[in-house]
Coordinates of C-alpha atoms and ligand atoms in Angstrom, one line a residue:
M421 CA -21.9 -33.1 40.6
N422 CA -23.5 -34.3 43.8
D423 CA -20.6 -34.0 46.2
P424 CA -20.7 -30.6 47.9
R425 CA -16.9 -30.6 48.0
L426 CA -16.8 -30.2 44.3
E427 CA -19.1 -27.2 44.5
S428 CA -16.6 -25.7 46.9
L429 CA -13.7 -26.5 44.6
L430 CA -15.5 -24.6 41.8
Q431 CA -16.0 -21.6 44.1
A432 CA -12.3 -21.7 45.0
C433 CA -11.3 -22.0 41.4
P434 CA -14.0 -20.5 39.1
G435 CA -13.8 -21.7 35.5
L436 CA -11.9 -24.9 36.4
R437 CA -12.9 -27.8 34.1
L438 CA -14.2 -30.7 36.2
K439 CA -15.4 -34.1 35.0
T440 CA -17.7 -36.3 37.1
D441 CA -19.4 -38.7 34.7
P442 CA -19.0 -42.3 35.7
A443 CA -17.2 -43.1 32.4
D444 CA -14.7 -40.3 33.1
L445 CA -14.2 -41.4 36.7
E446 CA -13.4 -44.9 35.4
H447 CA -11.2 -43.6 32.6
Y448 CA -9.1 -41.2 34.7
G449 CA -9.1 -43.3 37.9
R450 CA -6.8 -46.1 36.6
D451 CA -3.6 -46.8 34.7
W452 CA -2.5 -49.8 32.7
T453 CA -2.4 -52.0 35.8
R454 CA -6.2 -52.6 35.8
R455 CA -6.0 -54.2 39.3
W456 CA -7.8 -51.6 41.3
T457 CA -11.4 -50.4 40.9
P458 CA -11.3 -46.7 40.1
A459 CA -13.3 -44.5 42.6
P460 CA -12.1 -40.9 42.3
L461 CA -14.1 -38.0 43.8
G462 CA -13.8 -36.1 40.5
I463 CA -11.4 -35.1 37.7
A464 CA -9.9 -31.6 37.7
L465 CA -8.4 -30.5 34.4
P466 CA -6.6 -27.2 35.0
A467 CA -5.4 -25.2 32.0
T468 CA -2.9 -22.9 33.8
V469 CA -0.4 -23.0 36.6
E470 CA -2.6 -20.7 38.6
E471 CA -5.5 -23.2 38.4
V472 CA -3.2 -26.0 39.6
Q473 CA -2.2 -23.7 42.5
A474 CA -5.8 -23.0 43.3
V475 CA -6.8 -26.7 43.2
L476 CA -3.9 -27.6 45.5
R477 CA -4.7 -24.8 48.0
W478 CA -8.3 -25.9 48.1
A479 CA -7.2 -29.6 48.6
S480 CA -4.9 -28.6 51.4
A481 CA -7.7 -26.5 53.1
Q482 CA -10.3 -29.2 52.7
K483 CA -7.9 -32.1 53.4
V484 CA -8.8 -33.8 50.1
A485 CA -6.2 -36.3 48.6
V486 CA -4.9 -35.6 45.1
V487 CA -3.6 -38.0 42.5
P488 CA -1.5 -36.2 39.8
S489 CA -2.2 -37.8 36.4
G490 CA -0.4 -37.8 33.1
G491 CA -1.2 -40.3 30.3
R492 CA -2.0 -43.1 32.8
T493 CA 0.2 -45.5 30.9
G494 CA 2.0 -46.3 34.2
L495 CA 2.5 -50.0 35.0
S496 CA 2.8 -49.8 38.8
G497 CA -0.6 -48.2 39.9
G498 CA 1.0 -44.8 40.6
A499 CA -1.8 -42.9 38.9
V500 CA -4.7 -45.0 40.3
A501 CA -7.4 -43.2 42.3
A502 CA -9.4 -45.9 44.1
N503 CA -10.1 -44.1 47.4
G504 CA -12.1 -40.9 46.7
E505 CA -9.1 -38.8 45.6
L506 CA -9.3 -35.8 43.3
V507 CA -7.5 -36.7 40.1
L508 CA -5.5 -33.7 38.9
S509 CA -5.0 -34.3 35.1
L510 CA -2.4 -32.3 33.3
E511 CA -3.8 -33.3 29.9
R512 CA -4.9 -29.7 28.9
M513 CA -1.4 -28.3 29.8
N514 CA 0.3 -29.8 26.8
K515 CA 2.0 -27.0 24.9
A516 CA 5.6 -26.1 24.0
L517 CA 6.5 -22.9 25.7
D518 CA 10.1 -21.9 24.8
F519 CA 13.0 -23.1 22.8
N520 CA 16.5 -21.9 23.7
A521 CA 18.9 -22.5 20.8
V522 CA 22.0 -21.6 22.8
D523 CA 21.2 -23.7 25.8
R524 CA 19.6 -26.4 23.5
T525 CA 16.7 -26.7 25.9
L526 CA 13.0 -26.9 25.3
T527 CA 10.5 -25.8 28.0
V528 CA 7.1 -27.6 27.8
Q529 CA 4.0 -28.0 29.9
A530 CA 3.9 -31.3 31.8
G531 CA 1.0 -32.8 30.0
M532 CA 2.7 -32.8 26.7
P533 CA 2.8 -36.4 25.3
L534 CA 6.3 -37.8 24.8
E535 CA 5.8 -38.1 21.0
A536 CA 4.8 -34.5 20.7
L537 CA 8.0 -33.6 22.6
H538 CA 10.0 -35.7 20.1
N539 CA 8.3 -33.8 17.2
A540 CA 8.8 -30.4 18.8
A541 CA 12.6 -31.1 19.3
L542 CA 12.9 -32.2 15.6
E543 CA 11.4 -28.9 14.5
H544 CA 14.6 -27.4 15.8
G545 CA 16.8 -30.1 14.2
L546 CA 17.5 -31.7 17.6
I547 CA 16.2 -34.8 19.5
Y548 CA 14.8 -35.6 22.9
P549 CA 16.3 -39.1 23.2
V550 CA 14.2 -40.8 25.9
D551 CA 11.9 -43.2 24.0
F552 CA 9.6 -46.2 24.4
A553 CA 6.4 -47.7 23.1
A554 CA 4.0 -45.6 25.1
R555 CA 5.3 -42.5 23.5
G556 CA 1.9 -41.6 21.9
S557 CA 0.0 -41.5 25.2
C558 CA 2.5 -41.0 28.1
T559 CA 3.4 -37.4 29.1
I560 CA 6.6 -35.8 30.0
G561 CA 5.3 -35.0 33.5
G562 CA 4.6 -38.8 34.0
N563 CA 8.0 -39.7 32.5
I564 CA 9.7 -37.3 35.0
A565 CA 7.6 -38.5 37.9
T566 CA 8.7 -42.1 37.2
N567 CA 12.2 -41.4 35.9
A568 CA 11.2 -43.4 32.8
G569 CA 13.8 -45.5 31.0
G570 CA 12.9 -47.1 27.7
I571 CA 14.8 -48.5 24.7
R572 CA 17.6 -45.9 24.3
V573 CA 19.0 -45.8 27.9
I574 CA 22.0 -47.8 26.8
R575 CA 23.0 -44.8 24.7
Y576 CA 21.4 -41.8 26.4
G577 CA 20.5 -42.7 30.0
N578 CA 17.2 -42.3 31.8
T579 CA 14.8 -39.3 31.9
R580 CA 16.8 -37.9 34.9
E581 CA 19.8 -37.1 32.6
W582 CA 17.6 -34.8 30.4
V583 CA 15.8 -32.7 33.0
A584 CA 17.4 -29.3 33.1
G585 CA 14.7 -27.5 35.1
L586 CA 11.3 -28.0 36.6
K587 CA 8.4 -25.9 37.7
V588 CA 6.6 -27.7 40.5
V589 CA 3.5 -26.7 42.5
T590 CA 3.7 -27.8 46.1
V591 CA 0.7 -29.1 48.0
D592 CA 0.0 -25.7 49.6
G593 CA 0.1 -24.0 46.2
E594 CA 3.6 -22.5 46.2
V595 CA 5.5 -22.5 42.8
L596 CA 9.1 -23.9 43.0
E597 CA 11.4 -23.1 40.1
L598 CA 14.0 -25.9 40.3
N599 CA 17.5 -25.6 38.7
K600 CA 16.3 -23.1 36.0
G601 CA 18.1 -24.9 33.2
L602 CA 21.6 -24.6 34.8
I603 CA 24.3 -27.0 33.8
K604 CA 26.3 -26.3 37.0
N605 CA 24.6 -25.7 40.2
S606 CA 26.1 -26.6 43.6
S607 CA 24.0 -24.4 45.7
G608 CA 22.5 -26.9 48.2
Y609 CA 20.1 -29.8 47.7
D610 CA 19.0 -30.5 44.2
F611 CA 15.2 -30.6 44.6
R612 CA 14.8 -31.0 40.8
Q613 CA 16.4 -34.5 41.0
L614 CA 14.4 -35.3 44.1
I615 CA 11.2 -34.6 42.1
V616 CA 12.4 -36.9 39.3
G617 CA 11.1 -40.4 40.2
S618 CA 8.9 -39.1 43.1
E619 CA 5.7 -40.5 41.5
G620 CA 3.5 -37.5 42.3
T621 CA 4.1 -37.8 46.1
L622 CA 6.0 -34.5 46.6
G623 CA 4.6 -32.0 44.2
V624 CA 2.8 -31.5 40.9
I625 CA 5.2 -30.9 37.9
V626 CA 3.6 -28.2 35.7
E627 CA 6.5 -27.4 33.4
A628 CA 9.8 -29.0 32.4
T629 CA 12.8 -27.7 30.7
V630 CA 14.5 -30.6 28.9
R631 CA 17.9 -30.8 27.2
L632 CA 18.0 -31.7 23.6
T633 CA 20.9 -33.2 21.6
D634 CA 22.0 -33.8 18.0
P635 CA 20.2 -36.5 16.1
P636 CA 22.1 -39.8 16.1
P637 CA 24.2 -40.9 13.0
A638 CA 22.4 -43.2 10.6
S639 CA 21.7 -46.5 12.2
N640 CA 20.7 -50.1 11.3
V641 CA 18.6 -52.6 13.1
M642 CA 19.6 -56.2 13.5
L643 CA 17.5 -59.1 14.8
L644 CA 19.4 -62.0 16.2
A645 CA 18.3 -65.5 17.1
L646 CA 19.9 -67.1 20.2
P647 CA 20.0 -70.7 21.3
S648 CA 19.9 -70.0 25.1
F649 CA 19.7 -67.5 27.8
E650 CA 23.2 -68.3 28.9
V651 CA 24.8 -66.7 25.9
L652 CA 22.8 -63.4 26.1
M653 CA 25.4 -61.4 27.9
Q654 CA 28.2 -62.7 25.8
V655 CA 26.4 -61.6 22.7
F656 CA 25.9 -58.2 24.3
S657 CA 29.6 -57.9 25.1
A658 CA 30.6 -58.9 21.6
F659 CA 28.4 -56.2 20.1
R660 CA 29.2 -53.5 22.6
E661 CA 33.0 -54.0 22.0
R662 CA 32.6 -53.5 18.3
L663 CA 29.7 -51.0 17.8
Q664 CA 28.2 -47.8 19.1
L665 CA 25.0 -49.3 20.4
E666 CA 21.8 -47.3 20.3
A667 CA 19.7 -50.1 21.7
F668 CA 20.1 -53.7 22.8
E669 CA 16.9 -55.5 23.7
F670 CA 16.0 -59.1 24.3
F671 CA 12.8 -61.2 24.3
T672 CA 11.7 -64.8 24.1
D673 CA 9.9 -67.0 21.6
L674 CA 6.7 -66.7 23.6
A675 CA 6.9 -62.9 23.3
V676 CA 7.2 -63.4 19.5
R677 CA 4.2 -65.6 19.4
H678 CA 2.1 -62.8 21.1
T679 CA 3.4 -60.0 19.0
T680 CA 3.0 -61.9 15.7
S681 CA -0.5 -62.8 16.6
H682 CA -1.0 -59.0 16.9
G683 CA 0.3 -58.3 13.5
A684 CA 4.1 -58.2 13.8
H685 CA 6.0 -59.7 11.0
Y686 CA 8.5 -62.6 11.7
P687 CA 11.4 -62.7 9.3
F688 CA 13.0 -66.1 9.9
E689 CA 11.8 -69.4 8.5
Q690 CA 12.1 -71.3 11.8
T691 CA 11.6 -70.3 15.4
Y692 CA 14.3 -69.9 18.0
P693 CA 14.1 -69.7 21.8
Y694 CA 15.6 -66.2 22.3
Y695 CA 16.0 -63.0 20.3
V696 CA 17.9 -59.7 20.5
V697 CA 17.0 -56.5 18.7
T698 CA 20.0 -54.2 18.4
E699 CA 20.3 -50.8 16.8
Y700 CA 23.7 -49.5 16.1
A701 CA 25.3 -46.5 14.4
S702 CA 26.3 -47.5 10.8
G703 CA 25.9 -45.3 7.8
D704 CA 29.3 -46.2 6.4
E705 CA 31.1 -49.3 5.3
A706 CA 33.2 -49.4 8.5
G707 CA 30.1 -49.5 10.6
E708 CA 28.5 -52.3 8.6
A709 CA 31.8 -54.3 8.6
A710 CA 32.0 -54.0 12.4
A711 CA 28.4 -55.2 12.7
M712 CA 29.2 -58.2 10.5
A713 CA 32.3 -58.9 12.5
A714 CA 30.3 -59.0 15.7
F715 CA 27.7 -61.2 14.1
E716 CA 30.3 -63.6 12.7
H717 CA 32.2 -63.8 16.0
C718 CA 28.9 -64.7 17.8
A719 CA 27.9 -67.2 15.1
E720 CA 31.3 -68.9 15.3
Q721 CA 31.0 -69.3 19.0
G722 CA 27.5 -70.8 18.6
W723 CA 26.0 -67.9 20.5
V724 CA 23.9 -66.7 17.5
L725 CA 22.0 -69.0 15.2
D726 CA 20.5 -66.6 12.7
G727 CA 20.2 -62.9 12.0
V728 CA 18.7 -60.3 9.7
I729 CA 19.7 -56.7 9.1
S730 CA 17.1 -54.1 8.2
A731 CA 17.4 -53.1 4.6
S732 CA 14.9 -50.2 4.8
V733 CA 13.3 -47.9 7.4
E734 CA 10.1 -50.0 7.0
Q735 CA 12.0 -53.2 7.7
A736 CA 13.6 -51.6 10.8
K737 CA 10.1 -50.7 12.0
Q738 CA 8.9 -54.2 11.5
I739 CA 11.8 -55.7 13.5
W740 CA 11.2 -53.2 16.3
R741 CA 7.5 -54.1 16.3
L742 CA 8.4 -57.6 17.5
R743 CA 9.9 -56.0 20.6
E744 CA 7.9 -52.9 21.1
G745 CA 4.5 -54.6 20.6
I746 CA 4.9 -57.0 23.6
T747 CA 3.2 -54.9 26.2
E748 CA 0.1 -54.3 24.1
A749 CA 0.1 -57.9 22.8
V750 CA 0.0 -59.5 26.3
A751 CA -2.2 -56.9 28.0
R752 CA -5.4 -58.9 27.6
H753 CA -3.8 -61.7 29.8
K754 CA -3.6 -59.2 32.7
P755 CA 0.1 -59.8 33.1
Y756 CA 1.7 -59.6 36.5
K757 CA 4.8 -57.5 35.8
N758 CA 8.2 -57.7 37.4
D759 CA 10.6 -54.9 36.3
V760 CA 13.9 -55.5 38.0
S761 CA 17.5 -54.5 37.5
V762 CA 21.0 -55.5 38.6
R763 CA 24.4 -54.2 37.5
I764 CA 25.4 -55.5 34.1
S765 CA 28.3 -57.4 35.6
A766 CA 25.9 -59.3 37.9
M767 CA 23.5 -60.1 35.1
P768 CA 24.8 -63.5 34.0
A769 CA 24.6 -65.0 37.6
F770 CA 21.3 -63.2 38.4
L771 CA 19.7 -64.4 35.2
A772 CA 20.7 -68.0 35.9
Q773 CA 19.2 -67.9 39.4
T774 CA 16.1 -66.0 38.3
Q775 CA 15.4 -68.4 35.5
S776 CA 15.6 -71.4 37.8
L777 CA 13.4 -69.6 40.4
I778 CA 10.7 -68.6 37.9
G779 CA 10.8 -72.0 36.2
D780 CA 10.1 -73.8 39.5
A781 CA 7.6 -71.2 40.7
Y782 CA 5.3 -71.0 37.7
P783 CA 5.2 -74.5 36.1
H784 CA 1.7 -73.9 34.9
F785 CA 1.8 -70.2 33.9
E786 CA 3.0 -68.6 30.7
V787 CA 6.0 -66.3 31.5
V788 CA 7.1 -63.8 28.9
W789 CA 10.6 -62.6 29.4
F790 CA 12.0 -59.4 27.7
G791 CA 13.8 -56.2 28.5
H792 CA 16.5 -53.7 28.2
I793 CA 19.2 -56.2 28.9
G794 CA 22.0 -53.9 28.0
D795 CA 21.0 -51.7 31.0
G796 CA 20.7 -54.7 33.4
N797 CA 16.9 -54.4 33.3
L798 CA 14.7 -57.5 33.0
H799 CA 10.9 -57.6 32.5
I800 CA 9.2 -60.8 33.6
N801 CA 5.5 -60.9 32.6
V802 CA 3.5 -63.7 34.1
L803 CA 0.2 -64.2 32.1
K804 CA -3.0 -65.0 34.0
P805 CA -4.6 -68.2 32.8
D806 CA -8.3 -67.7 31.9
D807 CA -9.4 -70.3 34.5
T808 CA -7.5 -68.7 37.4
S809 CA -9.2 -65.9 39.4
D810 CA -7.6 -62.5 39.6
A811 CA -7.1 -62.8 43.3
D812 CA -5.5 -66.3 43.2
F813 CA -3.3 -65.3 40.3
V814 CA -2.0 -62.1 42.0
G815 CA -1.6 -64.0 45.3
Q816 CA 0.7 -66.6 43.7
C817 CA 2.7 -64.0 41.8
E818 CA 3.1 -61.9 45.0
H819 CA 4.5 -64.9 46.7
V820 CA 7.1 -65.4 43.9
T821 CA 7.9 -61.7 43.9
K822 CA 9.0 -62.1 47.6
L823 CA 11.4 -64.8 46.6
L824 CA 12.6 -62.8 43.6
A825 CA 13.1 -59.8 45.9
Q826 CA 15.4 -61.9 48.1
V827 CA 17.5 -62.9 45.0
L828 CA 17.6 -59.2 44.0
A829 CA 18.8 -58.2 47.4
R830 CA 21.7 -60.6 47.2
Y831 CA 22.8 -59.0 43.9
D832 CA 22.3 -55.4 45.2
G833 CA 19.5 -55.0 42.5
S834 CA 16.3 -52.9 42.4
I835 CA 12.7 -54.1 42.6
S836 CA 11.8 -51.4 40.1
A837 CA 14.2 -50.5 37.3
E838 CA 11.9 -48.0 35.5
H839 CA 8.2 -48.4 36.1
G840 CA 8.2 -47.0 39.7
I841 CA 6.9 -48.4 42.9
G842 CA 3.3 -47.1 42.9
L843 CA 1.0 -49.6 44.6
V844 CA 2.2 -52.7 42.8
K845 CA 5.8 -52.8 44.2
K846 CA 5.1 -51.1 47.6
P847 CA 5.3 -54.3 49.6
Y848 CA 8.8 -55.0 48.2
L849 CA 10.4 -51.6 48.5
S850 CA 12.2 -52.6 51.7
S851 CA 13.8 -55.6 49.9
T852 CA 16.1 -53.3 47.9
R853 CA 16.1 -50.0 49.9
S854 CA 17.3 -50.0 53.5
R855 CA 15.2 -49.2 56.6
A856 CA 17.3 -46.0 57.0
E857 CA 16.6 -44.9 53.5
I858 CA 12.9 -45.5 53.7
A859 CA 12.8 -43.6 57.0
L860 CA 14.5 -40.6 55.3
M861 CA 12.1 -40.9 52.4
Q862 CA 9.2 -40.7 54.8
G863 CA 10.8 -37.6 56.4
V864 CA 11.2 -36.0 53.0
K865 CA 7.5 -36.8 52.3
R866 CA 6.5 -35.1 55.5
A867 CA 8.6 -32.0 54.7
F868 CA 6.9 -31.6 51.3
D869 CA 3.4 -32.8 52.2
P870 CA 2.8 -32.7 56.0
S871 CA -0.8 -33.8 55.8
G872 CA -0.1 -36.7 53.3
L873 CA -2.5 -35.4 50.6
L874 CA -0.3 -36.0 47.5
N875 CA -0.8 -39.4 46.0
P876 CA -1.2 -41.0 49.5
G877 CA -0.5 -44.7 49.8
K878 CA 1.9 -44.8 46.8
V879 CA 5.6 -45.8 47.0
F880 CA 5.4 -46.3 50.8
D881 CA 2.9 -45.7 53.7
A882 CA 3.8 -42.4 55.2
Ligands
FAD25 P1 0.9 -41.8 34.6 O1 0.8 -43.2 34.4 O2 -0.2 -40.9 34.4 O3 1.6 -41.5 36.1 C1 2.7 -42.2 36.5 C2 3.1 -41.6 37.9 O4 3.5 -40.2 37.7 C3 2.0 -41.5 38.9 O5 2.5 -41.8 40.1 C4 1.4 -40.1 38.8 O6 0.8 -39.7 40.0 C5 2.7 -39.3 38.5 N1 2.5 -38.1 37.7 C6 2.0 -38.1 36.4 N2 2.1 -36.8 36.0 C7 2.6 -36.1 37.0 C8 2.9 -34.7 37.1 N3 2.6 -33.8 36.2 N4 3.4 -34.3 38.3 C9 3.7 -35.1 39.3 N5 3.4 -36.5 39.2 C10 2.9 -36.9 38.0 N6 8.1 -47.2 31.1 C11 9.5 -47.1 31.0 O7 10.1 -46.6 31.9 N7 10.1 -47.7 30.0 C12 9.5 -48.3 28.9 O8 10.1 -48.9 28.0 C13 8.0 -48.3 29.0 N8 7.3 -48.9 28.0 C14 6.0 -48.9 28.1 C15 5.2 -49.4 27.0 C16 3.9 -49.4 27.1 C17 3.1 -49.9 25.9 C18 3.2 -48.9 28.2 C19 1.7 -48.9 28.3 C20 3.9 -48.4 29.3 C21 5.3 -48.3 29.2 N9 6.0 -47.8 30.3 C22 7.4 -47.8 30.2 C23 5.4 -47.3 31.5 C24 4.9 -45.8 31.4 O9 4.6 -45.5 30.1 C25 5.8 -44.9 32.0 O10 5.9 -45.1 33.4 C26 5.5 -43.4 31.8 O11 6.6 -42.6 32.3 C27 4.2 -42.9 32.5 O12 3.8 -41.7 32.0 P2 2.3 -41.2 32.1 O13 2.2 -39.8 31.6 O14 1.4 -42.2 31.5 O15 2.2 -41.2 33.7
MLT26 C1 8.9 -52.2 27.9 O1 10.1 -52.3 28.1 O2 8.4 -52.6 26.9 C2 8.1 -51.6 28.9 O3 8.8 -51.3 30.1 C3 6.7 -52.0 29.1 C4 6.5 -53.3 29.9 O4 7.4 -53.7 30.7 O5 5.5 -53.9 29.6
ZN27 ZN1 10.8 -51.5 29.8

């Protein structure tokens, strides 16, 4: 611990756990983007709200920048510390604090992993319904800070819908108790919702009170094979009209090639260009009959070429692995990720235009398409060829993202549907948020963090 600032931090916060080994600086200084070289000052691992307050008071007095850090599964560089910032990791603050059976809320510390939150809810016979593949490593604090989406948004909405209250420490060490679990609260600005999606730029979330709900009815999982992109939204409409959908996700043949080479099982005898995984409430004969009716309708129209329905929990898991395994399976190719959204009604036209743009723009790159198509959210992952340098690759992808951003603007879309802006999307924020909006965001940032110490350089430049 050579840096005298860290000695002074320990004086200000005696007993604080600090890590400064090079391996720790590397580990805690980056997220899943792997584009920036980690270079944090040190890693603070507070165990209590009081310690978080002391760290932030010290950072304010010393003018040291702080990067709030959850599971670092982020895909936009939001938790990257590449400029001598102090990483404030919530990983030791990971416990359930209180269950309220009448309110059906659970209060947890912000560093609790999403999967642990799922399990804690189940202990009370209820569910916390936000879910996605990073569940084992991402934290509820990071989920709230990014307004995470995932595979159940079509049924339950984004993280925002489930946050009933937040305890947040401001940069000068004040504790804000936001909304306090209320369902109705019209008493001025809702700072709780302002913190949701603020990517660690306004305050540090230390506790969250989340709403829980009843477990869903029994469900089944169907894998569909599609002939073309053009029929995707028609298949979606046919299924949505007939079924209570829990999920509706799409991916391409290239995605399947990557997930199967990572151990996923492929159930069809031949390959097809496009696939959908849909999960729907079933459990009775009427549910299954409706699912068959949707399938047969699509097959008659030529929109679906093949299909399989899960016959067991194990088979449902295998089908999901084809979709949920994509991020991990393509990670070694350093994918450049676009995470865009438009209204569902705009999706057919947007898809057609985007497909032609991406086809022309990347004739030599592998492009993996997938996403939460039932929410209007498309993931486009461009894979880096081994013989192209990182800088050339990112340069080309950034050029195409500018063009994509123009298409998005025409469709009133968003440059980030669910991963957040962080560092990766910062140059494109102005393509889908107006100048007036960004100026107001900068004003809000100054009100919360006048010296610009909380996650500086993320989302926008102050
Ligand atoms: P981090 O990466 O640590 O941080 C993310 C941002 O939140 C940073 O800006 C950080 O500063 C801030 N932050 C973290 N904790 C706090 C806190 N306590 N207080 C204030 N700010 C904080 N995302 C989706 O939305 N949908 C998906 O389907 C999805 N699938 C994924 C699948 C895989 C395999 C992976 C690797 C990632 C996926 N993600 C997905 C992205 C990622 O998991 C989410 O963005 C998640 O919400 C990040 O949580 P985290 O704890 O890892 O946050
Ligand atoms: C997903 O939907 O699988 C995630 O958002 C992760 C990703 O885009 O890689
Ligand atoms: Zn996603």
